[in-house]
Short mmCIF file of C-alpha atoms in Angstrom, two decimals:
data_model
loop_
_atom_site.label_atom_id
_atom_site.label_comp_id
_atom_site.label_asym_id
_atom_site.label_seq_id
_atom_site.Cartn_x
_atom_site.Cartn_y
_atom_site.Cartn_z
CA UNK K 1 0.00 0.00 0.00
CA UNK K 2 1.12 3.54 -0.72
CA UNK K 3 1.47 6.09 2.03
CA UNK K 4 -0.87 9.03 2.03
CA UNK K 5 0.90 12.35 1.62
CA UNK K 6 0.26 14.92 4.35
CA UNK K 7 -2.41 17.41 3.30
CA UNK K 8 -0.84 20.89 3.17
CA UNK K 9 -2.91 23.86 4.29
CA UNK K 10 -1.61 25.85 1.29
CA UNK K 11 -0.32 24.38 -1.97
CA UNK K 12 0.35 25.44 -5.57
CA UNK K 13 -1.78 23.39 -7.96
CA UNK K 14 -1.89 23.71 -11.73
CA UNK K 15 -5.27 25.48 -11.62
CA UNK K 16 -4.96 27.54 -8.45
CA UNK K 17 -3.39 27.89 -5.03
CA UNK K 18 -5.38 25.81 -2.56
CA UNK K 19 -6.38 26.73 0.97
CA UNK K 20 -7.43 23.63 2.91
CA UNK K 21 -8.50 24.04 6.50
CA UNK K 22 -11.10 21.25 6.56
CA UNK K 23 -10.86 17.56 5.72
CA UNK K 24 -13.69 15.12 5.12
CA UNK K 25 -16.83 14.92 2.98
CA UNK K 26 -20.22 13.33 3.75
CA UNK K 27 -20.63 12.19 0.14
CA UNK K 28 -19.11 8.99 -1.24
CA UNK K 29 -18.25 9.42 -4.91
CA UNK K 30 -16.48 6.30 -6.16
CA UNK K 31 -13.89 8.25 -8.16
CA UNK K 32 -12.93 10.70 -5.40
CA UNK K 33 -9.30 11.02 -4.34
CA UNK K 34 -10.47 11.47 -0.73
CA UNK K 35 -11.63 7.84 -0.57
CA UNK K 36 -8.31 6.06 -0.03
CA UNK K 37 -7.48 8.47 2.82
CA UNK K 38 -10.76 7.61 4.56
CA UNK K 39 -12.13 11.13 4.10
CA UNK K 40 -15.47 10.25 2.45
CA UNK K 41 -18.74 9.23 4.18
CA UNK K 42 -17.89 11.35 7.20
CA UNK K 43 -18.84 14.62 8.81
CA UNK K 44 -16.15 17.17 7.92
CA UNK K 45 -13.73 17.83 10.73
CA UNK K 46 -13.19 21.22 12.36
CA UNK K 47 -10.87 23.72 10.67
CA UNK K 48 -7.23 23.26 11.58
CA UNK K 49 -6.89 26.98 12.29
CA UNK K 50 -8.90 30.19 12.28
CA UNK K 51 -9.33 32.39 9.18
CA UNK K 52 -6.90 35.10 10.27
CA UNK K 53 -3.80 32.89 10.77
CA UNK K 54 -4.79 30.88 7.69
CA UNK K 55 -4.66 34.01 5.55
CA UNK K 56 -1.42 35.10 7.16
CA UNK K 57 0.07 31.80 6.00
CA UNK K 58 -1.50 32.15 2.55
CA UNK K 59 -0.31 35.73 2.04
CA UNK K 60 3.30 34.78 2.82
CA UNK K 61 3.28 31.51 0.85
CA UNK K 62 6.31 31.35 -1.42
CA UNK K 63 4.34 30.86 -4.64
CA UNK K 64 1.51 33.33 -4.10
CA UNK K 65 3.29 36.34 -5.63
CA UNK K 66 3.37 35.74 -9.38
CA UNK K 67 4.67 39.20 -10.32
CA UNK K 68 8.19 38.73 -8.89
CA UNK K 69 9.60 38.66 -12.44
CA UNK K 70 9.54 42.16 -13.85
CA UNK K 71 9.64 41.50 -17.57
CA UNK K 72 6.24 39.76 -18.01
CA UNK K 73 3.08 41.53 -19.23
CA UNK K 74 0.34 41.98 -16.65
CA UNK K 75 -3.38 41.44 -17.02
CA UNK K 76 -3.65 37.95 -15.51
CA UNK K 77 -5.21 37.07 -12.18
CA UNK K 78 -4.41 33.82 -10.35
CA UNK K 79 -7.17 32.30 -8.18
CA UNK K 80 -7.25 30.72 -4.77
CA UNK K 81 -9.42 27.62 -4.26
CA UNK K 82 -10.92 26.98 -0.84
CA UNK K 83 -11.72 23.44 0.29
CA UNK K 84 -10.08 20.84 -1.95
CA UNK K 85 -10.38 18.10 0.70
CA UNK K 86 -14.04 18.65 1.53
CA UNK K 87 -17.13 20.21 -0.05
CA UNK K 88 -17.37 23.68 1.48
CA UNK K 89 -21.08 23.98 0.68
CA UNK K 90 -22.45 20.52 1.45
CA UNK K 91 -22.96 20.97 5.21
CA UNK K 92 -24.27 23.90 7.24
CA UNK K 93 -21.10 24.08 9.34
CA UNK K 94 -18.87 24.16 6.26
CA UNK K 95 -20.97 26.95 4.76
CA UNK K 96 -20.59 29.01 7.93
CA UNK K 97 -16.81 28.52 7.90
CA UNK K 98 -16.69 29.37 4.18
CA UNK K 99 -18.43 32.70 4.81
CA UNK K 100 -15.88 33.52 7.53
CA UNK K 101 -13.04 32.69 5.15
CA UNK K 102 -14.50 34.79 2.34
CA UNK K 103 -14.82 37.78 4.66
CA UNK K 104 -11.16 37.39 5.62
CA UNK K 105 -10.28 36.96 1.94
CA UNK K 106 -11.92 40.30 1.21
CA UNK K 107 -9.73 41.91 3.87
CA UNK K 108 -6.48 40.21 2.80
CA UNK K 109 -6.69 39.56 -0.96
CA UNK K 110 -9.68 41.51 -2.34
CA UNK K 111 -8.55 41.38 -5.99
CA UNK K 112 -7.87 37.63 -6.03
CA UNK K 113 -10.73 35.43 -7.32
CA UNK K 114 -11.88 32.51 -5.19
CA UNK K 115 -12.80 29.12 -6.68
CA UNK K 116 -15.07 26.69 -4.85
CA UNK K 117 -15.77 23.16 -6.13
CA UNK K 118 -19.12 21.82 -4.97
CA UNK K 119 -21.94 19.38 -5.60
CA UNK K 120 -24.26 21.13 -3.15
CA UNK K 121 -27.53 22.95 -3.67
CA UNK K 122 -26.70 26.66 -3.43
CA UNK K 123 -29.73 28.51 -2.17
CA UNK K 124 -30.58 32.12 -2.91
CA UNK K 125 -29.89 33.44 0.60
CA UNK K 126 -26.46 31.82 0.78
CA UNK K 127 -25.48 33.22 -2.61
CA UNK K 128 -26.79 36.67 -1.67
CA UNK K 129 -24.62 36.64 1.45
CA UNK K 130 -21.53 35.80 -0.62
CA UNK K 131 -22.42 38.48 -3.18
CA UNK K 132 -22.60 41.06 -0.39
CA UNK K 133 -19.01 40.27 0.71
CA UNK K 134 -17.86 41.91 -2.51
CA UNK K 135 -15.26 39.58 -4.04
CA UNK K 136 -15.21 37.50 -7.22
CA UNK K 137 -16.23 33.90 -6.51
CA UNK K 138 -16.29 31.16 -9.14
CA UNK K 139 -18.32 28.07 -8.26
CA UNK K 140 -17.28 24.88 -10.00
CA UNK K 141 -20.51 22.89 -10.16
CA UNK K 142 -19.26 19.30 -10.18
CA UNK K 143 -21.51 17.13 -12.35
CA UNK K 144 -20.21 14.01 -14.08
CA UNK K 145 -23.55 12.65 -15.41
CA UNK K 146 -22.61 9.31 -13.85
CA UNK K 147 -25.40 7.27 -12.18
CA UNK K 148 -26.34 8.58 -8.74
CA UNK K 149 -25.36 5.20 -7.28
CA UNK K 150 -21.74 6.18 -7.97
CA UNK K 151 -22.11 9.53 -6.18
CA UNK K 152 -23.88 8.53 -2.98
CA UNK K 153 -24.65 11.39 -0.63
CA UNK K 154 -24.45 14.04 -3.34
CA UNK K 155 -27.56 15.93 -4.50
CA UNK K 156 -29.08 14.65 -7.77
CA UNK K 157 -28.01 16.19 -11.10
CA UNK K 158 -31.23 18.22 -11.45
CA UNK K 159 -30.49 19.94 -8.14
CA UNK K 160 -26.97 20.83 -9.21
CA UNK K 161 -28.12 22.04 -12.62
CA UNK K 162 -30.51 24.46 -10.93
CA UNK K 163 -27.52 26.26 -9.38
CA UNK K 164 -26.49 27.88 -12.66
CA UNK K 165 -29.46 30.24 -13.02
CA UNK K 166 -29.35 31.21 -9.35
CA UNK K 167 -25.65 32.05 -9.51
CA UNK K 168 -26.18 34.10 -12.69
CA UNK K 169 -28.35 36.57 -10.75
CA UNK K 170 -25.33 37.88 -8.82
CA UNK K 171 -22.70 40.01 -10.60
CA UNK K 172 -19.77 38.98 -8.36
CA UNK K 173 -20.52 35.26 -8.71
CA UNK K 174 -19.78 32.95 -11.64
CA UNK K 175 -20.33 29.28 -12.39
CA UNK K 176 -18.28 26.75 -14.35
CA UNK K 177 -19.52 23.24 -14.99
CA UNK K 178 -16.89 20.77 -13.77
CA UNK K 179 -17.36 17.75 -16.04
CA UNK K 180 -15.31 15.40 -13.91
CA UNK K 181 -14.78 12.59 -14.67
CA UNK K 182 -16.02 12.23 -18.23
CA UNK K 183 -15.97 8.53 -19.12
CA UNK K 184 -17.68 6.13 -21.51
CA UNK K 185 -19.84 5.07 -18.55
CA UNK K 186 -21.46 8.52 -18.58
CA UNK K 187 -20.87 9.62 -22.19
CA UNK K 188 -21.21 6.45 -24.30
CA UNK K 189 -21.75 8.28 -27.60
CA UNK K 190 -22.09 11.65 -29.30
CA UNK K 191 -25.88 11.70 -28.98
CA UNK K 192 -25.52 11.48 -25.21
CA UNK K 193 -22.97 14.30 -25.22
CA UNK K 194 -25.37 16.46 -27.24
CA UNK K 195 -28.19 15.78 -24.79
CA UNK K 196 -26.03 16.56 -21.76
CA UNK K 197 -24.77 19.84 -23.23
CA UNK K 198 -28.34 20.81 -24.12
CA UNK K 199 -29.27 20.17 -20.47
CA UNK K 200 -26.43 22.43 -19.38
CA UNK K 201 -27.44 25.22 -21.77
CA UNK K 202 -31.09 25.03 -20.74
CA UNK K 203 -29.98 25.27 -17.11
CA UNK K 204 -28.01 28.46 -17.78
CA UNK K 205 -24.48 27.03 -17.80
CA UNK K 206 -22.04 29.20 -19.78
CA UNK K 207 -18.95 27.00 -19.89
CA UNK K 208 -17.60 23.56 -18.97
CA UNK K 209 -14.17 22.18 -18.24
CA UNK K 210 -13.87 18.47 -18.88
CA UNK K 211 -11.34 15.96 -17.55
CA UNK K 212 -11.06 12.21 -17.53
CA UNK K 213 -10.70 9.96 -14.51
CA UNK K 214 -7.72 11.37 -12.61
CA UNK K 215 -5.83 9.38 -10.02
CA UNK K 216 -2.69 9.26 -7.95
CA UNK K 217 -1.01 6.12 -6.66
CA UNK K 218 -3.41 5.64 -3.77
CA UNK K 219 -6.58 5.94 -5.84
CA UNK K 220 -5.10 3.75 -8.59
CA UNK K 221 -4.30 1.16 -5.94
CA UNK K 222 -7.90 1.26 -4.68
CA UNK K 223 -9.26 0.75 -8.19
CA UNK K 224 -6.81 -2.06 -8.95
CA UNK K 225 -6.88 -4.15 -5.77
CA UNK K 226 -10.57 -4.04 -4.82
CA UNK K 227 -12.34 -6.22 -7.37
CA UNK K 228 -15.69 -5.08 -5.98
CA UNK K 229 -14.92 -1.42 -6.62
CA UNK K 230 -17.39 0.14 -9.06
CA UNK K 231 -14.51 1.33 -11.27
CA UNK K 232 -12.29 -1.76 -10.98
CA UNK K 233 -13.08 -3.18 -14.40
CA UNK K 234 -13.11 0.22 -16.09
CA UNK K 235 -9.71 1.10 -14.63
CA UNK K 236 -7.94 -2.23 -15.12
CA UNK K 237 -8.98 -2.52 -18.77
CA UNK K 238 -7.69 0.98 -19.60
CA UNK K 239 -4.75 1.68 -17.30
CA UNK K 240 -2.16 0.36 -19.76
CA UNK K 241 -3.11 2.89 -22.43
CA UNK K 242 -0.35 5.36 -23.20
CA UNK K 243 -2.56 8.33 -22.39
CA UNK K 244 -3.44 6.98 -18.94
CA UNK K 245 -0.59 8.36 -16.83
CA UNK K 246 -2.54 9.83 -13.89
CA UNK K 247 -5.64 10.21 -16.08
CA UNK K 248 -7.88 8.01 -18.21
CA UNK K 249 -9.57 10.21 -20.78
CA UNK K 250 -10.86 8.08 -23.62
CA UNK K 251 -10.27 9.70 -26.99
CA UNK K 252 -13.73 8.89 -28.33
CA UNK K 253 -15.34 10.44 -25.25
CA UNK K 254 -13.30 13.62 -25.65
CA UNK K 255 -14.13 13.81 -29.34
CA UNK K 256 -17.85 13.23 -28.73
CA UNK K 257 -18.02 16.04 -26.17
CA UNK K 258 -16.00 18.51 -28.22
CA UNK K 259 -17.88 17.71 -31.42
CA UNK K 260 -21.23 18.18 -29.69
CA UNK K 261 -20.02 21.39 -28.05
CA UNK K 262 -18.90 22.75 -31.43
CA UNK K 263 -22.31 21.99 -32.96
CA UNK K 264 -24.12 23.72 -30.09
CA UNK K 265 -21.64 26.65 -29.89
CA UNK K 266 -20.98 25.85 -26.24
CA UNK K 267 -17.55 26.54 -24.67
CA UNK K 268 -15.76 23.42 -23.41
CA UNK K 269 -12.16 23.54 -22.22
CA UNK K 270 -9.62 20.84 -21.41
CA UNK K 271 -7.65 22.94 -18.91
CA UNK K 272 -9.32 24.38 -15.82
CA UNK K 273 -7.19 27.51 -16.15
CA UNK K 274 -8.74 28.14 -19.57
CA UNK K 275 -12.27 28.09 -18.13
CA UNK K 276 -11.27 30.35 -15.23
CA UNK K 277 -9.61 32.80 -17.62
CA UNK K 278 -12.67 32.79 -19.90
CA UNK K 279 -14.91 33.71 -16.98
CA UNK K 280 -12.47 36.42 -15.85
CA UNK K 281 -12.03 37.71 -19.43
CA UNK K 282 -8.24 37.54 -19.25
CA UNK K 283 -5.41 35.68 -21.03
CA UNK K 284 -5.01 32.11 -19.84
CA UNK K 285 -2.33 31.71 -17.16
CA UNK K 286 -0.83 28.23 -17.75
CA UNK K 287 0.62 28.88 -21.22
CA UNK K 288 -1.93 26.54 -22.81
CA UNK K 289 -1.74 28.70 -25.96
CA UNK K 290 1.96 27.93 -26.43
CA UNK K 291 3.41 24.97 -28.34
CA UNK K 292 3.52 22.17 -25.75
CA UNK K 293 -0.28 22.32 -25.30
CA UNK K 294 -1.40 24.26 -28.36
CA UNK K 295 -2.67 21.36 -30.45
CA UNK K 296 -3.78 18.91 -27.76
CA UNK K 297 -5.44 21.30 -25.29
CA UNK K 298 -5.93 24.74 -26.84
CA UNK K 299 -6.95 24.43 -30.48
CA UNK K 300 -9.31 21.48 -29.95
CA UNK K 301 -11.34 23.27 -27.27
CA UNK K 302 -14.48 25.13 -28.31
CA UNK K 303 -13.14 28.46 -27.14
CA UNK K 304 -15.12 31.54 -28.25
CA UNK K 305 -13.25 33.84 -30.67
CA UNK K 306 -13.07 36.75 -28.22
CA UNK K 307 -11.30 34.61 -25.65
CA UNK K 308 -8.89 33.15 -28.19
CA UNK K 309 -8.04 36.70 -29.22
CA UNK K 310 -7.14 37.59 -25.63
CA UNK K 311 -4.66 34.73 -25.44
CA UNK K 312 -3.16 35.20 -28.90
CA UNK K 313 -2.84 38.95 -28.38
CA UNK K 314 -0.91 38.25 -25.17
CA UNK K 315 1.26 35.77 -27.07
CA UNK K 316 1.91 38.29 -29.85
CA UNK K 317 2.97 40.90 -27.29
CA UNK K 318 5.26 38.38 -25.59
CA UNK K 319 6.39 35.86 -28.22
CA UNK K 320 9.55 34.84 -26.39
CA UNK K 321 11.10 35.53 -22.98
CA UNK K 322 13.53 38.39 -22.71
CA UNK K 323 17.10 37.86 -21.62
CA UNK K 324 16.24 39.74 -18.44
CA UNK K 325 13.49 37.25 -17.63
CA UNK K 326 15.82 34.29 -18.17
CA UNK K 327 18.36 35.95 -15.86
CA UNK K 328 15.68 36.48 -13.22
CA UNK K 329 14.67 32.82 -13.39
CA UNK K 330 18.33 31.80 -13.03
CA UNK K 331 18.73 34.00 -9.96
CA UNK K 332 15.50 32.65 -8.48
CA UNK K 333 16.79 29.08 -8.83
CA UNK K 334 20.38 29.97 -7.82
CA UNK K 335 21.66 28.77 -11.16
CA UNK K 336 24.33 30.22 -13.45
CA UNK K 337 22.85 32.22 -16.32
CA UNK K 338 23.93 29.57 -18.82
CA UNK K 339 21.70 27.00 -17.07
CA UNK K 340 18.44 28.68 -18.13
CA UNK K 341 17.67 28.66 -21.85
CA UNK K 342 14.70 29.23 -24.11
CA UNK K 343 13.91 26.83 -26.95
CA UNK K 344 12.06 28.56 -29.78
CA UNK K 345 11.25 25.21 -31.38
CA UNK K 346 9.52 23.97 -28.22
CA UNK K 347 8.44 27.44 -27.05
CA UNK K 348 9.56 26.53 -23.54
CA UNK K 349 12.09 27.56 -20.91
CA UNK K 350 14.50 24.81 -19.84
CA UNK K 351 16.41 24.90 -16.56
CA UNK K 352 19.39 22.73 -15.68
CA UNK K 353 18.04 21.41 -12.39
CA UNK K 354 15.19 19.28 -11.07
CA UNK K 355 11.99 21.03 -10.05
CA UNK K 356 9.22 20.14 -7.67
CA UNK K 357 5.75 19.95 -9.14
CA UNK K 358 4.68 23.14 -7.37
CA UNK K 359 7.87 24.95 -8.37
CA UNK K 360 7.38 24.08 -12.02
CA UNK K 361 3.76 25.27 -11.95
CA UNK K 362 4.73 28.52 -10.25
CA UNK K 363 7.46 29.25 -12.80
CA UNK K 364 5.13 28.46 -15.71
CA UNK K 365 2.53 30.86 -14.37
CA UNK K 366 4.96 33.57 -13.35
CA UNK K 367 6.84 33.59 -16.68
CA UNK K 368 3.84 32.72 -18.93
CA UNK K 369 6.00 30.06 -20.63
CA UNK K 370 6.09 26.30 -20.07
CA UNK K 371 9.09 25.61 -17.82
CA UNK K 372 10.82 22.24 -17.79
CA UNK K 373 13.64 20.94 -15.61
CA UNK K 374 15.96 17.93 -15.70
CA UNK K 375 13.53 16.05 -13.51
CA UNK K 376 10.19 16.52 -11.74
CA UNK K 377 9.52 15.69 -8.10
CA UNK K 378 5.82 14.97 -7.49
CA UNK K 379 4.45 16.81 -4.47
CA UNK K 380 0.67 16.60 -4.99
CA UNK K 381 -1.92 13.86 -5.47
CA UNK K 382 -1.14 13.49 -9.20
CA UNK K 383 0.91 15.07 -11.97
CA UNK K 384 -1.16 17.60 -13.90
CA UNK K 385 -1.12 17.90 -17.67
CA UNK K 386 0.73 21.21 -17.59
CA UNK K 387 3.57 19.46 -15.73
CA UNK K 388 4.10 16.79 -18.38
#
């Protein structure tokens, strides 16, 4: 058995910086990375600290300041996500703590958007209270379209779909459909994808981000060893595929969703940072529009023209890193200047040292170029696609 990594209170993920004060979720979704750690089917625990010291830690976190390099165009905002090891809206106590955290966020980081992933029903009064706080909040409405038997304890899909129109009534609040995981169990063909996107549009959803079944070593172990697990057969018959390193995303499922989205003129992204940037009307912040991800993640998405223009305008203004930026990266990593180079062919910055997963993500976001080292040390639950 693999050991469970300690859950950090603050961490740099590929989509956001996380703030995790609470662990545990009353739901029991079979694909959830909380399962192997015993954090599903339980009342969430108390917060490990109060909002004020939590935000003191967050504000001094080494990767929170993305503008430390002077020679990078501005205009990009980097979000904080609250509650990656629970559902902050699924219990009354969690909702109360979330409101306290959002009030502190307003005091400490008022210009930084907050992301909240949830399967909960979000009622009008709760949303109105968040709107009154006066910060930008993006709700990721998690809806996989899998059978409810695989998401025990979570509200039914119709309840979650109803959130979109309620959220749309509040100018500070936004909603993104989190299509996670998209599998052939939930999207067996293109006709199903069309129907599901039509449901989303009729419910008022503006945009989706879609991923496959993601897993780290512990979740993969749970799928593999437990023959009674609902995803055992699905996982074991697909894990050997070349594309399945930390994620199973069947090509025909991806194509069905993107083809249906194109027909219905509905935005679907393959990187969470693309969906966040679309909502915020800013250039994307993980360099998805540069060569390493351009064909596989950027061009295939059904991104509206206005949003593509934002990214490509940013790219045109900043087609390659300046020598000053490369020198700043070298100083940051305590490397000689000759150990940091830019490859025009790969449109990436290469550094002559190993990087941690969080370090690589930070440098990619701070420079706006994919950054690659001699090696990568995993520090989170799984390796994200921007780290590969």
